[in-house]
Short mmCIF file of C-alpha atoms in Angstrom, two decimals:
data_model
loop_
_atom_site.label_atom_id
_atom_site.label_comp_id
_atom_site.label_asym_id
_atom_site.label_seq_id
_atom_site.Cartn_x
_atom_site.Cartn_y
_atom_site.Cartn_z
CA MET U 1 209.86 241.95 222.01
CA ILE U 2 208.36 239.83 225.34
CA GLU U 3 207.20 237.29 223.09
CA PHE U 4 210.83 236.99 221.38
CA PHE U 5 212.70 236.61 224.83
CA GLU U 6 209.94 234.07 226.07
CA PHE U 7 211.11 231.89 223.03
CA LEU U 8 214.84 232.28 223.57
CA SER U 9 214.22 231.29 226.94
CA LEU U 10 212.38 227.81 225.90
CA ASN U 11 214.83 227.23 223.10
CA GLN U 12 218.12 228.37 224.90
CA ALA U 13 219.75 224.90 225.18
CA LYS U 14 219.20 224.67 221.52
CA LEU U 15 220.27 228.07 220.80
CA TRP U 16 223.62 227.69 222.50
CA GLU U 17 224.22 224.74 220.67
CA GLN U 18 223.65 226.38 217.48
CA VAL U 19 225.95 229.28 218.59
CA LEU U 20 228.75 226.86 219.34
CA GLU U 21 228.32 224.91 216.00
CA HIS U 22 228.27 228.37 214.04
CA ILE U 23 231.41 229.55 216.04
CA GLY U 24 232.97 226.24 215.08
CA LEU U 25 232.17 226.38 211.38
CA THR U 26 233.29 230.29 211.09
CA PHE U 27 236.74 229.78 212.82
CA ALA U 28 237.58 226.50 211.33
CA SER U 29 237.19 227.37 207.72
CA LEU U 30 238.91 230.94 208.60
CA LEU U 31 241.77 229.10 210.07
CA LEU U 32 242.25 227.04 207.01
CA ALA U 33 241.82 230.09 204.66
CA VAL U 34 244.61 232.14 206.74
CA LEU U 35 246.97 228.98 206.71
CA LEU U 36 246.69 228.73 202.97
CA ALA U 37 246.10 232.66 201.71
CA VAL U 38 248.88 234.24 203.45
CA PRO U 39 251.74 231.97 202.35
CA LEU U 40 249.95 231.95 199.11
CA GLY U 41 249.88 235.86 199.03
CA ILE U 42 253.68 235.85 200.02
CA TRP U 43 254.39 233.81 197.10
CA ILE U 44 252.95 235.43 194.50
CA GLU U 45 253.92 239.18 195.65
CA GLY U 46 256.93 239.04 193.66
CA LYS U 47 255.33 237.30 190.56
CA SER U 48 252.76 239.49 188.86
CA LYS U 49 252.22 237.13 185.94
CA VAL U 50 251.09 234.48 188.34
CA ALA U 51 249.41 236.63 190.69
CA GLY U 52 246.77 237.85 188.13
CA GLY U 53 246.09 234.06 187.38
CA VAL U 54 245.76 233.30 190.78
CA LEU U 55 243.68 236.13 192.20
CA GLY U 56 241.30 235.55 189.44
CA PHE U 57 240.81 231.89 190.14
CA THR U 58 239.81 233.01 193.90
CA GLY U 59 237.76 235.60 192.56
CA ILE U 60 235.96 232.75 190.42
CA LEU U 61 235.22 230.99 193.59
CA GLN U 62 233.90 234.21 195.38
CA THR U 63 231.20 234.40 192.53
CA ILE U 64 229.63 231.04 192.65
CA PRO U 65 226.35 231.02 194.81
CA SER U 66 226.94 229.73 198.18
CA ILE U 67 224.01 227.31 197.94
CA ALA U 68 225.16 225.95 194.50
CA LEU U 69 228.78 225.59 195.82
CA LEU U 70 227.25 223.47 198.71
CA GLY U 71 225.34 221.48 196.20
CA PHE U 72 228.45 220.87 194.16
CA LEU U 73 230.00 219.44 196.94
CA ILE U 74 227.69 217.18 198.41
CA PRO U 75 228.46 214.38 195.73
CA VAL U 76 231.98 214.48 196.56
CA MET U 77 232.06 214.85 200.36
CA GLY U 78 228.79 213.95 201.43
CA ILE U 79 226.56 216.10 203.96
CA GLY U 80 227.41 217.66 207.18
CA VAL U 81 230.35 219.51 208.50
CA LYS U 82 233.14 218.34 206.00
CA PRO U 83 231.42 220.30 202.66
CA ALA U 84 230.25 223.10 204.79
CA ILE U 85 233.75 223.70 206.46
CA PHE U 86 235.19 223.43 202.68
CA ALA U 87 232.73 225.86 201.34
CA LEU U 88 233.34 228.40 203.94
CA PHE U 89 237.26 228.13 203.65
CA LEU U 90 237.13 228.87 199.59
CA TYR U 91 234.77 231.75 200.25
CA ALA U 92 237.45 232.98 203.03
CA LEU U 93 240.39 232.61 200.26
CA LEU U 94 239.78 235.79 198.13
CA PRO U 95 239.54 238.73 200.84
CA ILE U 96 242.59 237.24 202.72
CA LEU U 97 244.69 236.36 199.83
CA ARG U 98 244.05 239.80 197.81
CA ASN U 99 244.87 241.96 201.20
CA THR U 100 248.18 239.73 201.77
CA TYR U 101 249.09 240.74 198.08
CA THR U 102 247.80 244.17 198.31
CA GLY U 103 249.46 244.84 201.65
CA LEU U 104 252.88 243.67 200.72
CA LYS U 105 253.02 245.06 197.15
CA GLY U 106 252.07 248.65 198.84
CA VAL U 107 255.08 248.82 201.22
CA ASP U 108 257.30 251.87 200.04
CA PRO U 109 260.26 250.42 197.84
CA ASN U 110 262.42 252.95 199.43
CA VAL U 111 262.27 251.34 202.65
CA ILE U 112 262.98 247.78 201.64
CA GLU U 113 265.94 249.25 199.71
CA ALA U 114 267.26 250.60 202.88
CA ALA U 115 266.76 247.25 204.55
CA ILE U 116 268.45 245.71 202.46
CA GLY U 117 271.23 248.23 202.34
CA MET U 118 271.54 247.46 206.32
CA GLY U 119 272.37 243.85 205.09
CA MET U 120 268.96 242.54 205.83
CA THR U 121 268.40 238.99 204.51
CA PRO U 122 265.25 238.15 202.08
CA ARG U 123 263.82 236.29 204.96
CA GLN U 124 264.24 239.13 207.66
CA VAL U 125 263.39 241.96 205.04
CA LEU U 126 260.00 239.87 204.74
CA PHE U 127 259.35 239.45 208.62
CA LYS U 128 260.78 242.47 209.95
CA VAL U 129 259.84 245.02 207.31
CA LYS U 130 257.19 243.79 204.86
CA LEU U 131 255.03 242.17 206.89
CA PRO U 132 254.75 244.40 209.69
CA LEU U 133 254.23 247.20 207.26
CA ALA U 134 251.26 245.07 205.32
CA MET U 135 249.76 243.99 208.65
CA PRO U 136 246.89 246.37 208.77
CA VAL U 137 245.97 245.83 205.37
CA LEU U 138 246.26 241.91 205.63
CA PHE U 139 244.29 242.16 208.95
CA ALA U 140 241.50 244.01 206.91
CA GLY U 141 241.18 241.06 205.16
CA ILE U 142 240.79 238.54 207.87
CA ARG U 143 238.02 240.65 209.22
CA THR U 144 236.33 240.87 206.08
CA ALA U 145 236.48 236.97 205.44
CA THR U 146 235.48 236.46 208.95
CA VAL U 147 232.05 238.44 208.78
CA ILE U 148 231.44 236.86 205.21
CA ASN U 149 231.85 233.22 206.80
CA VAL U 150 229.36 233.97 209.93
CA GLY U 151 227.01 235.26 207.29
CA VAL U 152 227.44 232.05 204.68
CA ALA U 153 227.80 229.89 207.69
CA THR U 154 223.97 230.12 207.94
CA LEU U 155 223.36 228.14 204.96
CA ALA U 156 225.27 225.08 206.39
CA ALA U 157 221.90 223.96 208.02
CA TYR U 158 220.63 222.76 204.70
CA ILE U 159 223.43 220.33 204.47
CA GLY U 160 223.06 219.13 207.78
CA ALA U 161 226.00 221.00 209.69
CA GLY U 162 224.09 222.88 212.14
CA GLY U 163 224.57 226.47 213.30
CA LEU U 164 222.06 229.28 213.59
CA GLY U 165 220.83 228.33 210.02
CA GLU U 166 218.48 225.80 211.67
CA PHE U 167 216.16 228.46 213.49
CA ILE U 168 216.41 230.75 210.02
CA PHE U 169 215.27 228.40 207.85
CA GLY U 170 212.77 226.46 210.39
CA GLY U 171 211.28 229.88 210.78
CA ILE U 172 211.07 230.55 207.07
CA SER U 173 209.25 227.31 206.54
CA LEU U 174 206.78 227.64 209.23
CA ASN U 175 206.68 231.56 208.76
CA ASN U 176 207.67 232.20 212.61
CA SER U 177 209.27 235.20 212.84
CA LEU U 178 210.78 234.56 216.16
CA MET U 179 212.43 231.74 214.76
CA ILE U 180 214.02 233.63 212.13
CA LEU U 181 214.96 236.32 214.54
CA ALA U 182 216.42 233.40 217.07
CA GLY U 183 218.90 232.53 214.14
CA ALA U 184 219.41 236.17 212.66
CA ILE U 185 220.05 238.23 215.93
CA PRO U 186 222.94 235.95 217.23
CA ALA U 187 224.61 235.80 213.91
CA ALA U 188 224.75 239.58 213.42
CA LEU U 189 225.91 239.80 216.94
CA LEU U 190 228.64 237.20 215.91
CA ALA U 191 229.88 239.17 213.18
CA VAL U 192 230.12 242.26 214.87
CA ILE U 193 231.89 240.30 218.18
CA PHE U 194 234.48 238.68 215.74
CA ASP U 195 235.26 241.57 214.04
CA GLN U 196 236.10 244.04 216.90
CA LEU U 197 237.85 240.83 218.35
CA LEU U 198 240.32 240.94 215.65
CA ALA U 199 240.33 244.88 215.53
CA ARG U 200 241.65 244.62 219.17
CA ILE U 201 244.19 241.91 218.11
CA GLN U 202 245.41 244.25 215.32
CA LYS U 203 245.57 247.27 218.18
CA GLY U 204 247.64 244.95 220.36
CA ARG U 205 250.10 244.19 217.43
CA LYS U 206 250.64 247.63 217.09
CA ARG U 207 251.79 248.06 220.63
CA ASN U 208 253.94 244.88 220.31
CA ALA U 209 256.65 245.15 217.58
CA SER U 210 256.51 241.29 216.24
CA PRO U 211 253.66 240.47 214.19
CA LYS U 212 254.11 236.99 215.07
CA PHE U 213 252.52 237.89 218.42
CA ALA U 214 249.21 238.91 216.80
CA LEU U 215 249.21 235.98 214.70
CA TRP U 216 249.64 233.68 217.59
CA LEU U 217 246.68 235.51 219.24
CA LEU U 218 244.55 234.86 216.27
CA MET U 219 245.36 231.15 216.61
CA VAL U 220 244.07 230.88 219.91
CA PRO U 221 240.30 231.20 219.14
CA LEU U 222 241.01 229.49 215.87
CA LEU U 223 242.45 226.40 217.32
CA THR U 224 239.96 226.52 220.06
CA ALA U 225 237.10 226.28 217.48
CA PHE U 226 238.08 222.90 216.75
CA SER U 227 236.67 221.79 220.19
CA LEU U 228 233.33 223.34 219.31
CA LEU U 229 232.52 221.61 215.97
CA PRO U 230 230.21 218.61 215.53
CA LYS U 231 232.02 215.34 215.05
CA LEU U 232 233.43 214.99 211.27
CA GLU U 233 232.75 211.11 211.09
CA GLY U 234 229.28 211.93 210.00
CA LEU U 235 225.95 212.23 210.84
CA THR U 236 223.85 209.84 213.04
CA SER U 237 220.06 208.75 213.81
CA ALA U 238 217.45 211.10 212.19
CA GLY U 239 217.69 213.96 209.55
CA PHE U 240 214.50 216.11 209.24
CA ASP U 241 213.59 218.92 207.33
CA PRO U 242 213.47 222.50 209.20
CA GLU U 243 209.62 222.39 209.07
CA PHE U 244 209.10 219.10 210.28
CA ILE U 245 211.27 219.91 213.46
CA GLY U 246 209.29 222.80 214.13
CA ARG U 247 205.81 222.04 212.96
CA ALA U 248 202.86 221.06 215.53
CA ASP U 249 202.61 217.38 214.01
CA GLY U 250 206.47 217.11 213.47
CA TYR U 251 209.20 215.63 215.52
CA ALA U 252 208.01 217.05 219.09
CA HIS U 253 204.74 215.58 218.14
CA LEU U 254 206.65 212.14 217.40
CA GLN U 255 208.51 212.44 220.64
CA ASP U 256 205.01 212.64 222.65
CA VAL U 257 203.39 209.72 220.78
CA TYR U 258 206.23 207.06 220.74
CA GLY U 259 208.46 208.61 223.37
CA VAL U 260 211.65 208.45 221.01
CA GLU U 261 214.79 210.30 221.55
CA LEU U 262 216.76 210.35 218.25
CA GLU U 263 219.92 212.67 217.60
CA THR U 264 218.45 214.98 214.99
CA VAL U 265 220.01 217.17 212.62
CA ALA U 266 218.10 219.54 210.13
CA LEU U 267 218.30 218.56 206.52
CA SER U 268 216.85 220.04 203.50
CA SER U 269 214.03 217.64 202.10
CA ALA U 270 216.08 217.60 198.93
CA LEU U 271 218.71 215.78 200.74
CA MET U 272 217.09 213.63 203.14
CA TYR U 273 216.47 210.49 201.29
CA LYS U 274 220.05 210.40 199.69
CA ALA U 275 221.29 211.00 203.32
CA VAL U 276 219.59 208.02 205.03
CA GLN U 277 220.28 205.97 201.65
CA GLN U 278 224.10 206.58 202.11
CA GLY U 279 224.15 205.75 205.79
CA GLU U 280 224.81 209.58 206.70
CA VAL U 281 221.61 209.27 209.09
CA ASP U 282 219.44 206.18 209.86
CA VAL U 283 215.85 207.58 209.62
CA ILE U 284 214.17 210.26 208.21
CA CYS U 285 210.68 211.53 207.99
CA GLY U 286 209.55 211.95 204.16
CA TYR U 287 206.13 211.54 202.42
CA SER U 288 204.56 208.35 201.76
CA THR U 289 203.75 208.98 197.99
CA ASP U 290 207.45 209.94 197.41
CA GLY U 291 209.22 208.12 194.42
CA ARG U 292 212.52 207.93 196.05
CA ILE U 293 211.09 205.80 198.49
CA GLU U 294 211.40 202.65 195.87
CA ALA U 295 214.36 204.12 194.22
CA TYR U 296 216.65 204.25 197.17
CA ASP U 297 215.18 200.99 198.60
CA LEU U 298 213.96 202.41 201.72
CA VAL U 299 211.04 201.12 203.71
CA SER U 300 208.54 203.04 206.01
CA LEU U 301 207.36 202.05 209.07
CA GLU U 302 203.81 201.36 210.18
CA ASP U 303 202.58 204.38 212.09
CA ASP U 304 201.26 202.00 214.95
CA ARG U 305 200.04 204.73 217.32
CA HIS U 306 198.52 207.08 214.77
CA ALA U 307 200.79 209.90 215.40
CA PHE U 308 200.01 211.61 212.13
CA PRO U 309 196.67 212.33 210.88
CA PRO U 310 195.23 211.58 207.30
CA TYR U 311 196.89 214.00 204.61
CA TYR U 312 194.57 213.83 201.79
CA CYS U 313 195.36 216.73 199.16
CA ALA U 314 193.02 218.95 197.62
CA PRO U 315 193.14 222.44 196.27
CA ILE U 316 192.12 225.40 198.58
CA ILE U 317 191.07 228.31 196.93
CA ARG U 318 189.61 231.79 198.31
CA GLN U 319 186.22 232.24 198.37
CA ALA U 320 186.44 235.69 196.70
CA THR U 321 188.19 234.09 193.70
CA LEU U 322 185.60 231.26 193.51
CA LYS U 323 183.00 233.70 193.86
CA LYS U 324 183.98 235.55 191.11
CA HIS U 325 185.37 232.88 188.77
CA PRO U 326 182.72 229.77 189.34
CA GLU U 327 184.48 228.05 186.55
CA LEU U 328 187.58 227.22 188.33
CA LEU U 329 185.38 224.81 190.32
CA ILE U 330 184.42 222.83 187.16
CA ALA U 331 187.68 223.14 185.79
CA LEU U 332 189.53 221.68 189.27
CA GLU U 333 187.00 218.97 190.10
CA LYS U 334 187.67 217.27 186.89
CA LEU U 335 190.80 215.89 189.12
CA SER U 336 188.86 214.66 191.92
CA GLY U 337 189.39 211.19 192.99
CA ARG U 338 191.81 210.62 189.89
CA LEU U 339 195.10 210.20 191.86
CA ASN U 340 195.80 207.46 194.17
CA ASP U 341 198.86 206.69 196.06
CA ALA U 342 200.52 204.51 193.47
CA ARG U 343 199.96 207.28 190.65
CA MET U 344 201.28 209.90 192.64
CA THR U 345 204.11 208.01 193.70
CA ARG U 346 204.78 207.22 189.98
CA LEU U 347 204.43 211.07 188.70
CA ASN U 348 206.88 211.93 191.77
CA TYR U 349 209.42 209.40 190.47
CA GLU U 350 209.09 210.19 186.98
CA VAL U 351 210.33 213.82 187.67
CA ASP U 352 212.68 212.90 190.43
CA PHE U 353 214.51 210.04 188.78
CA ASN U 354 213.51 210.01 184.93
CA LYS U 355 214.26 214.03 185.18
CA GLU U 356 211.18 214.92 183.48
CA SER U 357 209.77 218.43 183.92
CA PRO U 358 206.73 218.65 186.45
CA GLU U 359 204.84 220.25 183.37
CA ALA U 360 205.62 217.51 180.99
CA VAL U 361 204.52 214.66 183.74
CA ALA U 362 201.28 216.62 184.49
CA GLU U 363 200.36 217.19 180.64
CA ARG U 364 200.94 213.34 180.09
CA PHE U 365 198.76 212.45 182.99
CA LEU U 366 195.64 214.70 181.94
CA LYS U 367 196.25 212.97 178.38
CA GLU U 368 195.85 209.57 179.82
CA GLU U 369 192.71 210.35 181.89
CA ASP U 370 191.44 211.98 178.84
CA LEU U 371 191.32 215.58 180.34
CA TRP U 372 194.04 217.70 178.56
CA GLN U 373 192.85 220.49 176.50
CA ALA U 374 195.03 222.90 174.65
CA ASP U 375 195.48 226.54 176.30
CA ARG U 376 192.61 228.68 175.08
CA LYS U 377 195.01 231.65 175.22
CA ASN U 378 192.06 234.07 175.45
CA GLY U 379 194.03 236.84 177.83
CA GLY U 380 191.39 236.38 180.44
CA GLU U 381 192.07 237.51 184.08
CA VAL U 382 195.12 235.99 185.66
CA ILE U 383 194.50 233.41 188.62
CA THR U 384 197.89 232.94 190.60
CA ILE U 385 198.70 229.25 191.86
CA GLY U 386 201.28 228.59 194.65
CA GLY U 387 203.23 225.58 195.70
CA LYS U 388 205.59 224.26 198.31
CA THR U 389 208.94 223.53 197.80
CA PHE U 390 208.80 219.67 196.85
CA THR U 391 208.43 217.62 193.71
CA GLU U 392 204.62 216.65 194.25
CA GLN U 393 203.60 220.21 194.70
CA HIS U 394 205.29 221.12 191.40
CA ILE U 395 203.31 218.70 189.58
CA LEU U 396 200.05 219.37 191.13
CA ILE U 397 200.26 223.29 190.36
CA HIS U 398 200.92 222.24 186.74
CA LEU U 399 197.77 220.05 186.76
CA PHE U 400 195.75 222.69 188.22
CA ALA U 401 197.24 225.24 185.71
CA GLN U 402 196.85 223.09 182.59
CA LEU U 403 193.05 222.17 183.73
CA ILE U 404 192.36 226.03 184.25
CA ASN U 405 194.16 226.84 180.83
CA GLY U 406 192.06 224.15 178.88
CA TYR U 407 188.72 224.76 180.38
CA THR U 408 188.37 228.53 181.54
CA ASP U 409 189.24 231.53 179.62
CA LEU U 410 191.60 232.55 182.65
CA ASP U 411 195.32 233.09 182.23
CA VAL U 412 197.43 231.16 184.95
CA GLU U 413 200.49 232.51 187.00
CA ILE U 414 202.46 229.76 188.62
CA LYS U 415 204.65 230.91 191.87
CA ALA U 416 206.34 227.61 192.81
CA ASP U 417 208.76 226.93 195.61
CA LEU U 418 206.79 229.37 198.22
CA GLY U 419 208.52 227.58 201.06
CA GLY U 420 206.73 225.98 203.86
CA THR U 421 202.84 225.41 204.92
CA GLN U 422 202.78 229.02 206.64
CA VAL U 423 204.20 230.88 203.70
CA CYS U 424 202.01 229.36 201.49
CA PHE U 425 198.90 230.17 203.77
CA GLU U 426 199.56 233.31 204.72
CA ALA U 427 199.94 234.43 201.05
CA LEU U 428 196.36 232.64 200.07
CA LYS U 429 194.97 234.47 203.09
CA VAL U 430 196.27 237.88 201.99
CA GLY U 431 195.42 237.28 198.13
CA GLY U 432 199.36 236.83 197.24
CA ILE U 433 198.11 233.70 195.64
CA ASP U 434 194.57 232.51 194.72
CA LEU U 435 195.10 228.83 195.29
CA TYR U 436 197.55 225.90 196.38
CA PRO U 437 197.18 222.42 196.81
CA GLU U 438 197.01 221.67 200.65
CA TYR U 439 196.81 218.58 202.70
CA THR U 440 193.89 217.77 205.25
CA GLY U 441 196.32 216.62 208.08
CA THR U 442 198.42 219.87 207.55
CA GLY U 443 195.39 222.19 207.74
CA PHE U 444 194.16 220.17 210.45
CA VAL U 445 196.98 219.97 212.84
CA VAL U 446 198.97 222.79 211.69
CA ILE U 447 196.98 225.48 210.68
CA LEU U 448 193.61 225.08 212.93
CA SER U 449 195.53 223.52 215.99
CA PRO U 450 192.58 222.07 217.62
CA ASP U 451 192.61 220.77 221.22
CA GLU U 452 193.81 217.40 222.37
CA GLN U 453 190.37 216.11 222.44
CA LYS U 454 189.42 216.99 218.93
CA VAL U 455 192.49 215.65 217.56
CA GLU U 456 192.22 212.17 219.24
CA GLU U 457 188.60 211.97 218.14
CA LEU U 458 189.18 212.56 214.31
CA ILE U 459 192.82 211.38 213.96
CA VAL U 460 192.16 208.21 211.87
CA ASP U 461 189.06 209.59 210.58
CA ALA U 462 189.90 210.68 206.74
CA ASP U 463 186.37 212.11 206.08
CA GLY U 464 186.05 213.43 209.66
CA VAL U 465 189.36 215.41 209.35
CA TYR U 466 188.52 216.71 205.81
CA ASN U 467 184.83 217.81 206.91
CA TYR U 468 186.42 219.64 209.95
CA VAL U 469 188.98 221.71 208.09
CA LYS U 470 186.30 222.40 205.33
CA GLN U 471 184.31 224.03 207.66
CA ALA U 472 186.94 225.71 209.90
CA PHE U 473 188.45 227.32 206.82
CA ALA U 474 185.23 228.60 205.35
CA GLU U 475 184.30 230.06 208.58
CA GLN U 476 187.44 231.71 209.76
CA TYR U 477 189.67 232.40 206.74
CA GLN U 478 186.82 232.54 203.79
CA ILE U 479 189.14 229.80 202.08
CA GLN U 480 187.40 226.96 200.26
CA TRP U 481 188.46 223.19 200.13
CA LEU U 482 187.70 221.66 196.96
CA PRO U 483 187.21 217.55 196.77
CA PRO U 484 190.19 215.76 197.27
CA LEU U 485 192.28 214.54 194.55
CA GLY U 486 192.25 210.90 196.04
CA PHE U 487 196.02 210.06 197.46
CA ASN U 488 197.09 210.40 201.04
CA ASN U 489 200.48 211.61 201.40
CA THR U 490 200.89 211.13 205.02
CA TYR U 491 204.11 211.78 206.84
CA ALA U 492 205.94 208.35 207.05
CA VAL U 493 209.02 207.27 209.22
CA MET U 494 211.64 205.85 206.77
CA THR U 495 214.98 203.80 207.21
CA ARG U 496 217.00 201.71 204.76
CA ARG U 497 215.49 198.25 204.25
CA SER U 498 218.70 197.01 205.01
CA LEU U 499 219.02 198.73 208.32
CA ALA U 500 215.25 197.91 209.06
CA ALA U 501 215.94 194.02 208.70
CA GLU U 502 219.29 194.15 210.65
CA LYS U 503 217.45 196.00 213.68
CA GLY U 504 214.22 194.28 213.26
CA TRP U 505 212.40 197.70 212.96
CA LYS U 506 208.78 197.07 211.38
CA LYS U 507 206.82 199.56 213.38
CA VAL U 508 208.07 203.48 214.69
CA SER U 509 207.28 202.14 218.30
CA ASP U 510 210.34 199.88 217.36
CA LEU U 511 212.61 202.74 217.52
CA SER U 512 211.98 203.63 220.93
CA THR U 513 213.09 199.82 222.03
CA PRO U 514 216.56 199.42 223.48
#
């Protein structure tokens, strides 16, 4: 608990920024939903045939997985605040619309008939009889929509809209429970606070006969929220994935080495390249062997101060597994040195842009190298291969799987998309997986975290880094690094080729030049 409060203290500025962004996203979307759903619910109340279709359509919107809905909106609205607010608005529609309709339909017909008998106009009946009586049900819908939106708003961080999801997803990528709690606990508290705030407004309405009074009270925090939102004109400067923002050799290290101060936004790694290509951000930190660099006409800036160590890829495997099945070493070593930077980039391109499956790309590569053999299917013991959440890892784990299936009597289970480095590494340590592809620089800086003197000594020495991690992993974790595959997928700071020419950017150090 002490560590948690220390983390909050160290990151309080970022936490408050995320809280305000979260409030803005929640209340802006809720305001839009109230402005549409309440009048629509009033309109369909007397139209039973229309009501079924309208409620059914909004119900379908509610069933779309939130991450999928955000994905659908990106091609239309780009990334950032606008698609996030629109998605949250769609999710808030159903509970408010349904409760408005249900509340109005639940008003006693005898009361309505008495009001008409007293000479009230339809408008007077609506505002003086129906809405006051339906208000408890209507408010229940607004409260439900608010709680839903607080939760769903955490996903907005994946598309660069900010909010408490930045801490949550960063913590998941880095297996950092403190970061996860720093995002999850405030989000839960916001849901409770907002629900109680609306409950108090509802009680205030009961003491004041006019429903308009309660609605105006509700509008105050909703309208105030707009001042808390990030700018709607789009993102600027730098887009980094949550893992790069949080890891030891990530953005903080880039700042230390180069002194750059960028306006950063957290983005899913799948969106970074598209974001910089479309001008949503100016700079990203991607991977040097990614096929999207050429496809999107990006340029990598020279790491002239050597902020990033070598990231040569190699299979890492539990020593207990290797001791039990030494044939794994024979199978996996066949890939040693076979993949240079250019070939790995080509394989990534075939998956990302030619839309081929990682399995098919892996099989074709092995056939080109005369390494492919059919699966023996002998029903042997199962070896579990894990992988991180990006294209290159998907290809590599299928290369490993096909070699094991073809050259041993073992069977393979694949667990792709495990998340970031720490998730895969912890799974390997505890035996959740038997092996996965890792990078020497990641093992060196992120997992082992040596002192500054050791980092400076080895940072430009590819063989030195590999030998260091191989020895340290064997001694500390009983994990074996196998021979490298041949390519160096280092971090690279990238921008649009046109922007680099316009600004005169050639090196990362140019970013710190006024």
